Amino acid sequence: MNRNLILGGALACFFVLAALVSFVWTPFDYTAMNIPEKFQRPNAVHWLGTDHFGRDIFSMIMVGARTSIAVALVAVSIGIAIGVPLGLTAAARKGGWIDEIIMRGNDLVFAFPSLVIAILITAVFGPGAINAIIAIGIFNVPVFARITRGAALSLWEREFIMAARVAGKSAARISWEHILPNVMNLLIVQGTIQFSLAILAEAGLSYIGLGAQPPIPSWGRMLADAQTLVAIAPHLAMIPGIAIILTVLGLNLMGDGLRDLLDPRLRVART
Amino acid sequence: MLRYSLKRLLSLIISLVIASLVIFAVIEVAPGDPASFMLGVNAQPDTVAALRTELGLDVPKWQRYLTWVGGMVQGEFGTSYTYRTPVTQMVADRLVVSLPLALYALTLSTLIAFPAGIYAAARRGKAGDVAVMGATQLGVAVPNFWFAMMMVLIFAINLRWFSAGGFAGWDKGFLLAMKSLTLPAISLALPQAAILARVMRSALLDILGEDFMRTARAKGLSRRQALWRHGVRNAMIPVLTILGLQFSFLLAGAIIIENVFYLPGLGRLVFQAISSRDLIVVESVVMLLVFAVITVNFVVDLAYAAVDPRLRART
């Protein structure tokens, strides 16, 4: 086991656990206002202090983890569910018009940064967590399509695929039974990296008001609320930021660790 | 090279046409009529109809699309529903903030990333490399708007070196205007610099294993001389690609950062337009951003085809 994987995995698991536990328990009710106790610094009762309404920040961070992780998870799943079949199809039809259409379509989607997609969707349907998921999800599709196509193309030249073709298997069956399992490692590593990027994107969208809406707590929303109060209560801005950084850092380290673990060639090349 | 350029140009035009169709189609789906929204719930139907005619909303959709695209080609984005002023003027007023901000950030990001990446590659595995890589790992994880808030806290509120927000305006002098863009540019640049430094380092490390680097060393060049004369130049291809991609991210990222610093750029314009349902402004700003992304990538493609003849042959 490598250090990156252990440290990154531990950080990521900590926040996933916090998110899961928040379904059944938080130290305080995250919506309960308690004005006399507002702006408290971290202390024995409120471990991470309280905000301008006297709400417990630790509880809000736990529930915010839920929002961040749920949005990122669904968005990346959309990217995988659409992007991977597209990439496999493009590779199976390399050089043909299907490949060309898929790849040009990918280039087009790439020209829309997730923030721009979110702006478009919000202009039409209004802000919300679902729209953030769609925006980040759409942005992830070409990422997975490209990486799957790239990896699949080299596999199509290999002997075991030739053997499967000689045996009379269809391109779709070869893609499903032989190509997909062989690109899975790559997809796991990329999935971890995209997951961390999705957490950052969700935070950004919530911060500018295009993501999760109140009363659902989200880390980006907490930062937006803290912005005007940063001079009198800096901890309001610091804590959600540190939560985002630790989660993203954990996922990135985990991605690096997984890459080393799943792709031994890379480990040899690196050392 | 000419054939390659023409092929890329054709692909650029097709991408722009499809992108404009997608943007127009999405905005057309938007519920609510801008004319009714502008006049409020108590407006008389004939007043709404008159405003619809004035805004050009009563003509068929395909005709509106052609008018919109045709106008854009000539630099005319139409008239804002809310402010009744030309959108081109509104966009131009905001672009003088957003564009310099993105360029300032790109310059800073390059100035930080190149030396850091080269330094780390040259000291691979040593303490310097580990420190730079650790810093970049952290830099990639930091949300730029949070970093911006921390900069405001330290440099504007505590140290009072900069103002916490707002834009002085170019008419108040170049230095003053640049000063008000400095904290936003640093906030935008740092996470991008972290990514760029990592790309620079890994591109250089790939190059260091090449035969021509061994030849360079065999000729008697020191490791450092070989790195600078042959390594850095060859590592530029992947670095250029990322740099092109980063420009579009910086332009989009500027939308968020403008919010932190209350800068009157494209980002604030688009949010005001969303809340007042000024859809023609949203449409035009989004098209402009997508145009920038597609065009910058086109230029990067041409740039590295010029640098690396193998890329021309492949397509």
XYZ file of C-alpha atoms in Angstrom:
586
model
C 0.000 0.000 0.000
C 1.338 3.438 -0.797
C 1.278 6.508 1.393
C -0.793 8.642 -1.005
C -3.544 6.068 -1.118
C -3.690 5.659 2.660
C -3.601 9.376 3.458
C -5.943 10.365 0.620
C -8.306 7.497 1.311
C -8.433 8.385 5.014
C -9.236 12.044 4.268
C -11.898 11.178 1.706
C -13.428 8.476 3.945
C -13.592 10.931 6.841
C -15.820 13.298 4.859
C -17.893 10.496 3.330
C -18.463 9.134 6.852
C -19.386 12.607 8.126
C -21.901 12.912 5.286
C -23.402 9.488 6.023
C -23.572 10.049 9.790
C -25.325 13.387 9.190
C -28.376 11.454 7.971
C -28.917 10.070 11.476
C -27.003 12.411 13.779
C -25.554 15.899 13.926
C -24.398 17.560 17.175
C -27.113 20.235 16.747
C -30.044 20.805 14.437
C -28.337 22.514 11.479
C -31.371 24.727 10.814
C -31.912 25.794 14.432
C -31.110 29.476 14.948
C -29.784 30.601 18.296
C -29.066 34.337 18.033
C -27.630 34.783 21.600
C -24.899 32.293 20.674
C -23.989 33.807 17.292
C -20.381 34.253 16.069
C -18.895 31.881 18.637
C -15.345 30.774 17.984
C -14.653 27.010 18.109
C -15.231 25.792 21.691
C -16.119 22.693 23.699
C -19.850 22.939 22.968
C -19.753 24.122 19.362
C -16.627 22.347 18.068
C -16.287 24.587 15.026
C -18.139 27.597 16.425
C -21.420 29.164 15.309
C -22.472 31.389 12.406
C -24.303 34.746 12.303
C -27.600 33.019 13.165
C -26.023 30.993 15.973
C -26.233 27.781 13.936
C -23.676 25.087 14.718
C -20.983 25.094 12.014
C -19.866 21.509 12.656
C -23.402 20.271 11.938
C -23.597 22.447 8.819
C -20.249 21.113 7.572
C -21.504 17.547 8.039
C -24.694 18.201 6.065
C -22.737 20.288 3.529
C -20.506 17.256 2.917
C -23.677 15.371 2.015
C -24.627 17.976 -0.612
C -21.121 18.206 -2.094
C -20.578 14.468 -2.266
C -24.080 13.717 -3.605
C -23.841 16.358 -6.368
C -20.326 15.270 -7.343
C -21.170 11.568 -7.251
C -24.245 11.882 -9.466
C -22.503 14.300 -11.853
C -19.509 11.996 -12.327
C -21.854 9.017 -12.731
C -23.650 10.886 -15.545
C -20.272 11.532 -17.169
C -19.345 7.840 -16.927
C -22.757 6.506 -17.974
C -22.815 8.582 -21.163
C -19.122 9.163 -21.856
C -17.806 5.606 -21.543
C -20.261 4.014 -24.053
C -19.583 6.903 -26.436
C -15.818 6.381 -26.119
C -16.142 2.621 -26.611
C -18.347 3.134 -29.690
C -15.986 5.707 -31.180
C -13.021 3.370 -30.723
C -14.889 0.401 -32.203
C -15.766 2.516 -35.245
C -12.384 4.232 -35.487
C -12.083 6.535 -38.489
C -15.744 6.091 -39.449
C -18.417 8.744 -39.433
C -19.756 7.637 -36.029
C -16.295 8.171 -34.534
C -16.050 11.564 -36.236
C -19.476 12.701 -34.979
C -18.770 11.547 -31.417
C -15.367 13.201 -31.292
C -16.517 16.486 -32.849
C -19.502 16.479 -30.469
C -17.001 16.031 -27.639
C -14.946 18.989 -28.812
C -18.099 21.072 -28.890
C -19.115 20.181 -25.330
C -15.541 20.913 -24.218
C -16.028 24.482 -25.446
C -18.664 24.994 -22.750
C -16.972 25.231 -19.333
C -19.272 23.787 -16.625
C -19.857 27.292 -15.303
C -21.136 28.407 -18.698
C -23.438 25.370 -18.933
C -24.689 26.184 -15.438
C -25.364 29.794 -16.445
C -27.362 28.631 -19.466
C -29.376 26.087 -17.481
C -30.013 28.572 -14.665
C -31.155 31.235 -17.112
C -33.778 28.793 -18.336
C -34.823 26.691 -15.338
C -33.596 28.711 -12.349
C -30.878 27.725 -9.840
C -30.763 24.472 -7.869
C -28.707 21.423 -6.955
C -30.219 19.388 -9.818
C -29.097 21.980 -12.353
C -25.611 21.961 -10.847
C -25.562 18.169 -11.245
C -26.626 18.438 -14.897
C -24.064 21.154 -15.653
C -21.151 19.286 -14.042
C -22.409 15.990 -15.502
C -22.498 17.335 -19.068
C -18.982 18.695 -18.626
C -17.774 15.232 -17.550
C -19.153 13.393 -20.592
C -16.390 14.347 -23.074
C -13.709 13.740 -20.439
C -14.727 10.093 -20.048
C -15.469 9.647 -23.761
C -11.996 10.831 -24.694
C -10.101 8.827 -22.126
C -12.081 5.650 -22.903
C -11.593 6.056 -26.662
C -7.865 6.700 -26.259
C -7.325 3.609 -24.111
C -9.663 1.423 -26.177
C -7.937 2.305 -29.466
C -4.655 0.769 -28.374
C -6.462 -2.332 -27.080
C -8.159 -2.910 -30.438
C -4.702 -3.555 -31.929
C -3.856 -6.285 -29.407
C -3.817 -10.032 -30.177
C -6.503 -11.055 -27.700
C -8.968 -8.676 -29.358
C -7.971 -10.019 -32.791
C -8.684 -13.516 -31.447
C -12.121 -12.423 -30.250
C -12.858 -10.950 -33.672
C -11.738 -14.137 -35.409
C -14.043 -16.046 -33.058
C -16.889 -14.033 -34.577
C -17.758 -11.719 -31.661
C -19.464 -8.463 -32.570
C -17.770 -5.103 -31.935
C -20.310 -4.310 -29.220
C -19.680 -7.606 -27.438
C -15.902 -7.205 -27.670
C -16.207 -3.668 -26.278
C -18.323 -4.880 -23.360
C -16.554 -8.139 -22.555
C -12.914 -7.364 -23.341
C -12.270 -3.655 -23.771
C -14.289 -2.318 -20.830
C -12.677 -4.545 -18.157
C -9.265 -3.505 -19.479
C -9.941 0.237 -19.322
C -11.623 -0.029 -15.922
C -8.462 0.827 -13.954
C -7.996 3.972 -15.957
C -11.635 4.907 -15.432
C -11.368 4.406 -11.665
C -8.352 6.716 -11.486
C -9.949 9.348 -13.753
C -13.241 8.986 -11.867
C -11.489 9.882 -8.597
C -9.900 12.962 -10.172
C -13.169 14.067 -11.787
C -14.919 13.535 -8.452
C -12.556 15.990 -6.789
C -13.032 18.491 -9.637
C -16.801 18.085 -9.308
C -16.586 18.926 -5.573
C -14.735 22.143 -6.494
C -17.231 22.935 -9.265
C -20.207 22.351 -6.954
C -18.685 24.646 -4.354
C -18.136 27.334 -7.010
C -21.660 27.070 -8.379
C -23.227 27.155 -4.899
C -21.025 30.113 -3.998
C -22.376 32.203 -6.878
C -25.913 31.044 -6.159
C -26.314 28.639 -9.083
C -26.115 25.460 -6.986
C -27.923 24.130 -3.905
C -30.385 26.650 -2.511
C -31.159 27.453 1.143
C -32.099 25.873 3.501
C -29.941 22.996 2.137
C -26.455 23.735 3.503
C -23.575 23.483 1.084
C -19.958 24.468 1.550
C -20.052 26.966 -1.310
C -23.213 28.586 0.070
C -21.610 28.828 3.541
C -18.664 30.676 1.971
C -21.000 33.050 0.159
C -22.768 33.827 3.460
C -19.413 34.319 5.183
C -18.074 36.748 2.610
C -19.518 39.926 4.099
C -18.673 38.753 7.634
C -15.073 37.788 6.992
C -13.706 40.790 8.905
C -15.631 40.092 12.122
C -15.740 36.277 12.029
C -12.972 34.866 9.800
C -13.668 31.313 10.993
C -16.967 31.370 9.072
C -14.985 31.570 5.820
C -12.004 29.462 6.872
C -13.796 26.323 8.009
C -15.863 25.496 4.873
C -12.813 26.346 2.731
C -10.616 23.962 4.700
C -13.302 21.260 4.392
C -13.299 21.672 0.592
C -9.492 21.661 0.407
C -9.130 18.548 2.572
C -11.771 16.628 0.604
C -10.298 17.579 -2.774
C -6.747 16.957 -1.549
C -7.799 13.557 -0.201
C -9.426 12.559 -3.481
C -6.456 13.753 -5.545
C -3.987 11.854 -3.354
C -6.252 8.825 -3.589
C -6.277 9.169 -7.398
C -2.464 9.302 -7.466
C -2.247 6.336 -5.119
C -4.741 4.309 -7.147
C -2.860 5.069 -10.338
C 0.341 3.741 -8.819
C -1.457 0.705 -7.470
C -3.481 -0.179 -10.573
C -0.883 0.625 -13.198
C 2.415 -0.990 -12.184
C 4.080 0.188 -15.427
C 3.710 3.752 -14.258
C 5.228 2.914 -10.906
C 8.302 1.474 -12.607
C 8.520 4.455 -14.957
C 8.280 6.924 -12.107
C 10.980 5.504 -9.905
C 0.517 23.770 -43.378
C -2.009 25.736 -45.482
C -4.194 22.667 -46.023
C -4.059 21.839 -42.316
C -4.946 25.439 -41.399
C -7.911 25.489 -43.794
C -9.188 22.183 -42.433
C -8.964 23.501 -38.864
C -10.633 26.743 -39.920
C -13.561 24.853 -41.437
C -13.892 22.805 -38.255
C -13.776 26.062 -36.232
C -16.620 27.566 -38.257
C -18.762 24.407 -37.966
C -18.175 24.313 -34.190
C -19.167 27.968 -33.854
C -22.352 27.468 -35.900
C -23.403 24.417 -33.856
C -22.531 26.163 -30.574
C -24.662 29.177 -31.562
C -27.561 26.851 -32.470
C -27.293 25.070 -29.102
C -27.175 28.333 -27.135
C -30.077 29.826 -29.067
C -32.149 26.643 -28.693
C -31.521 26.432 -24.923
C -32.441 30.087 -24.352
C -35.545 29.702 -26.530
C -36.768 26.948 -24.200
C -36.739 29.465 -21.335
C -40.181 29.760 -19.796
C -41.729 33.234 -19.618
C -41.938 36.011 -22.113
C -39.321 38.756 -21.661
C -41.849 41.438 -22.663
C -44.391 40.317 -20.034
C -41.607 40.065 -17.447
C -40.404 43.597 -18.171
C -43.856 45.168 -17.995
C -45.045 43.257 -14.923
C -48.224 41.308 -14.210
C -50.597 44.249 -14.573
C -49.564 45.181 -18.122
C -52.226 45.488 -20.831
C -52.016 42.778 -23.532
C -51.669 45.361 -26.319
C -48.756 47.023 -24.494
C -47.046 43.633 -24.174
C -47.701 42.950 -27.872
C -46.227 46.323 -28.823
C -43.105 45.662 -26.757
C -42.788 42.175 -28.294
C -42.789 43.806 -31.727
C -40.263 46.403 -30.612
C -37.922 43.719 -29.241
C -38.364 41.619 -32.373
C -39.931 38.732 -30.428
C -42.918 38.326 -32.762
C -40.991 37.045 -35.772
C -40.419 33.291 -36.390
C -37.650 31.675 -34.368
C -35.439 30.791 -37.337
C -35.589 34.427 -38.472
C -34.599 35.596 -34.984
C -31.686 33.145 -34.989
C -30.453 34.446 -38.329
C -30.820 38.061 -37.186
C -28.918 37.261 -33.990
C -26.077 35.407 -35.725
C -25.941 37.889 -38.602
C -25.727 40.741 -36.107
C -22.962 39.041 -34.135
C -20.862 38.574 -37.264
C -21.049 42.356 -37.705
C -20.402 42.972 -34.012
C -24.050 43.776 -33.195
C -25.477 41.743 -30.315
C -28.904 43.373 -30.277
C -30.518 45.562 -27.622
C -30.725 44.701 -23.915
C -34.318 44.033 -22.829
C -33.716 45.693 -19.471
C -31.431 48.635 -20.140
C -32.544 49.313 -23.739
C -28.913 49.925 -24.669
C -26.868 48.008 -27.279
C -25.560 44.748 -25.809
C -22.294 45.258 -27.742
C -21.620 48.417 -25.744
C -22.483 46.725 -22.443
C -20.216 43.783 -23.252
C -17.396 46.074 -24.419
C -17.628 48.087 -21.161
C -17.305 44.892 -19.115
C -14.684 43.271 -21.324
C -12.181 46.010 -20.461
C -12.230 44.536 -16.955
C -12.621 40.798 -17.622
C -10.130 40.424 -20.458
C -7.209 42.233 -18.760
C -8.005 40.240 -15.605
C -7.792 36.914 -17.479
C -4.587 37.981 -19.271
C -3.025 39.289 -16.035
C -3.853 35.963 -14.354
C -2.479 33.968 -17.298
C 0.780 35.924 -17.166
C 1.130 35.434 -13.410
C 0.274 31.753 -13.705
C 2.959 31.264 -16.379
C 5.541 33.259 -14.426
C 4.982 31.093 -11.353
C 4.485 27.728 -13.067
C 7.375 27.632 -15.528
C 10.216 28.146 -13.039
C 8.485 25.917 -10.462
C 7.946 23.072 -12.951
C 11.466 23.305 -14.388
C 12.993 23.502 -10.901
C 11.051 20.423 -9.757
C 11.987 18.408 -12.866
C 15.657 19.357 -12.518
C 15.649 18.216 -8.883
C 13.527 15.143 -9.381
C 13.086 13.134 -6.182
C 15.028 15.646 -4.072
C 13.665 17.891 -1.331
C 13.028 20.786 -3.748
C 10.923 18.583 -6.023
C 8.942 17.173 -3.104
C 8.281 20.700 -1.770
C 7.134 22.041 -5.146
C 4.943 19.000 -5.794
C 3.430 19.245 -2.299
C 2.656 22.911 -2.861
C 1.066 22.212 -6.250
C -0.992 19.354 -4.811
C -2.367 21.849 -2.299
C -2.776 24.549 -4.966
C -4.916 22.282 -7.132
C -7.224 21.605 -4.178
C -7.829 25.244 -3.218
C -11.038 26.811 -4.591
C -9.971 30.108 -6.162
C -12.876 32.087 -4.684
C -11.975 30.905 -1.175
C -8.364 31.840 -1.772
C -9.628 35.235 -2.956
C -11.546 35.721 0.294
C -8.447 34.867 2.297
C -6.415 37.377 0.255
C -9.013 40.046 1.023
C -8.844 39.151 4.704
C -5.050 39.375 4.826
C -4.072 42.052 2.284
C -7.142 44.288 2.286
C -8.666 44.048 5.761
C -5.626 43.343 7.953
C -2.679 44.870 6.090
C -4.699 47.443 4.083
C -2.349 47.171 1.096
C -5.176 46.769 -1.409
C -8.846 47.647 -1.533
C -11.248 44.821 -0.724
C -13.133 45.205 -3.989
C -14.260 47.420 -6.845
C -12.412 48.612 -9.912
C -10.658 51.976 -10.075
C -11.234 52.317 -13.837
C -8.622 52.712 -16.572
C -9.216 56.478 -16.716
C -7.786 56.792 -13.192
C -4.420 55.599 -14.466
C -2.930 52.276 -15.545
C -1.194 51.508 -12.256
C -4.243 52.148 -10.111
C -6.413 49.987 -12.381
C -3.832 47.196 -12.342
C -3.620 47.478 -8.561
C -7.339 46.809 -8.252
C -6.940 43.764 -10.507
C -3.911 42.391 -8.627
C -5.617 40.427 -5.836
C -8.248 39.002 -8.240
C -5.527 38.020 -10.738
C -3.420 36.299 -8.061
C -6.485 34.396 -6.814
C -7.276 33.253 -10.333
C -3.674 32.463 -11.206
C -2.513 30.384 -8.267
C -4.632 27.234 -8.710
C -3.957 27.372 -12.476
C -0.232 27.795 -11.832
C -0.310 24.627 -9.715
C -1.766 22.642 -12.622
C 0.615 24.188 -15.146
C 3.683 23.524 -12.968
C 2.711 19.846 -12.701
C 2.266 19.606 -16.484
C 5.595 21.350 -17.055
C 7.375 18.982 -14.671
C 5.900 15.793 -16.111
C 6.435 16.953 -19.722
C 10.069 17.685 -18.898
C 10.541 14.356 -17.142
C 9.190 12.582 -20.243
C 11.630 14.494 -22.425
C 14.576 13.748 -20.122
C 14.258 10.046 -20.985
C 14.489 10.684 -24.754
C 17.480 9.622 -26.841
C 18.279 13.164 -27.996
C 18.702 14.217 -24.374
C 21.206 11.416 -23.861
C 22.982 12.573 -27.027
C 23.047 16.127 -25.690
C 24.627 14.889 -22.456
C 27.072 12.719 -24.433
C 28.138 15.805 -26.377
C 29.320 17.175 -23.083
C 26.452 19.410 -22.019
C 25.758 19.480 -18.326
C 22.391 18.213 -17.090
C 21.223 21.791 -16.597
C 22.421 22.946 -20.050
C 20.689 19.995 -21.749
C 17.524 20.712 -19.793
C 17.405 24.352 -20.848
C 18.586 24.006 -24.452
C 16.690 20.881 -25.499
C 14.301 19.854 -22.741
C 12.270 22.993 -22.082
C 11.726 23.706 -25.779
C 10.421 20.203 -26.457
C 8.243 20.177 -23.359
C 6.397 23.225 -24.664
C 3.871 21.242 -26.769
C 1.836 19.741 -23.901
C 2.383 22.928 -21.906
C 0.973 25.064 -24.760
C -2.121 22.867 -24.953
C -2.818 23.290 -21.255
C -2.088 27.016 -21.494
C -4.735 27.329 -24.225
C -7.258 25.414 -22.161
C -6.402 27.503 -19.124
C -7.213 30.755 -20.843
C -10.814 29.660 -21.285
C -10.971 28.450 -17.687
C -9.549 31.780 -16.554
C -12.165 33.688 -18.513
C -14.921 31.532 -16.998
C -13.225 31.549 -13.574
C -13.112 35.332 -13.757
C -16.917 35.252 -13.546
C -16.693 33.839 -10.006
C -13.751 35.954 -8.911
C -15.462 39.148 -10.126
C -18.179 38.308 -7.635
C -15.727 38.172 -4.727
C -14.167 41.527 -5.605
C -17.318 43.249 -6.918
C -15.586 43.895 -10.241
C -17.814 45.261 -13.018
C -16.886 42.531 -15.511
C -18.720 40.055 -17.731
C -19.530 37.814 -14.770
C -21.519 40.415 -12.898
C -23.207 41.454 -16.128
C -24.390 37.912 -16.780
C -25.734 37.453 -13.238
C -27.630 40.721 -13.370
C -29.007 39.619 -16.742
C -30.129 36.242 -15.357
C -31.990 37.834 -12.459
C -33.712 40.396 -14.698
C -34.401 37.778 -17.411
C -32.430 39.842 -19.901
C -31.958 36.728 -22.013
C -30.376 38.438 -24.998
C -27.504 39.537 -22.748
C -27.114 36.008 -21.302
C -27.170 34.557 -24.814
C -24.568 36.993 -26.114
C -22.166 36.698 -23.168
C -22.324 32.880 -23.245
C -21.709 32.903 -27.014
C -18.773 35.254 -26.520
C -17.212 32.950 -23.882
C -17.700 29.868 -26.069
C -16.299 31.776 -29.049
C -13.219 32.637 -26.968
C -12.702 28.998 -25.918
C -13.080 27.610 -29.458
C -10.896 30.303 -31.025
C -8.113 30.032 -28.455
C -8.014 26.254 -28.946
C -7.883 26.798 -32.709
C -4.931 29.157 -32.325
C -3.179 26.669 -30.017
C -3.755 23.877 -32.578
C -2.165 26.006 -35.284
C 0.644 27.069 -32.976
C 1.741 23.576 -32.193
C 1.276 22.366 -35.732
C 3.762 25.080 -36.617
C 6.105 23.861 -33.857
C 5.704 20.127 -34.545
C 5.376 19.091 -38.223
C 4.344 15.542 -37.198
C 0.964 16.885 -36.044
C 0.233 18.310 -39.508
C 1.039 15.018 -41.169
C -1.241 13.077 -38.830
C -4.434 14.940 -39.734
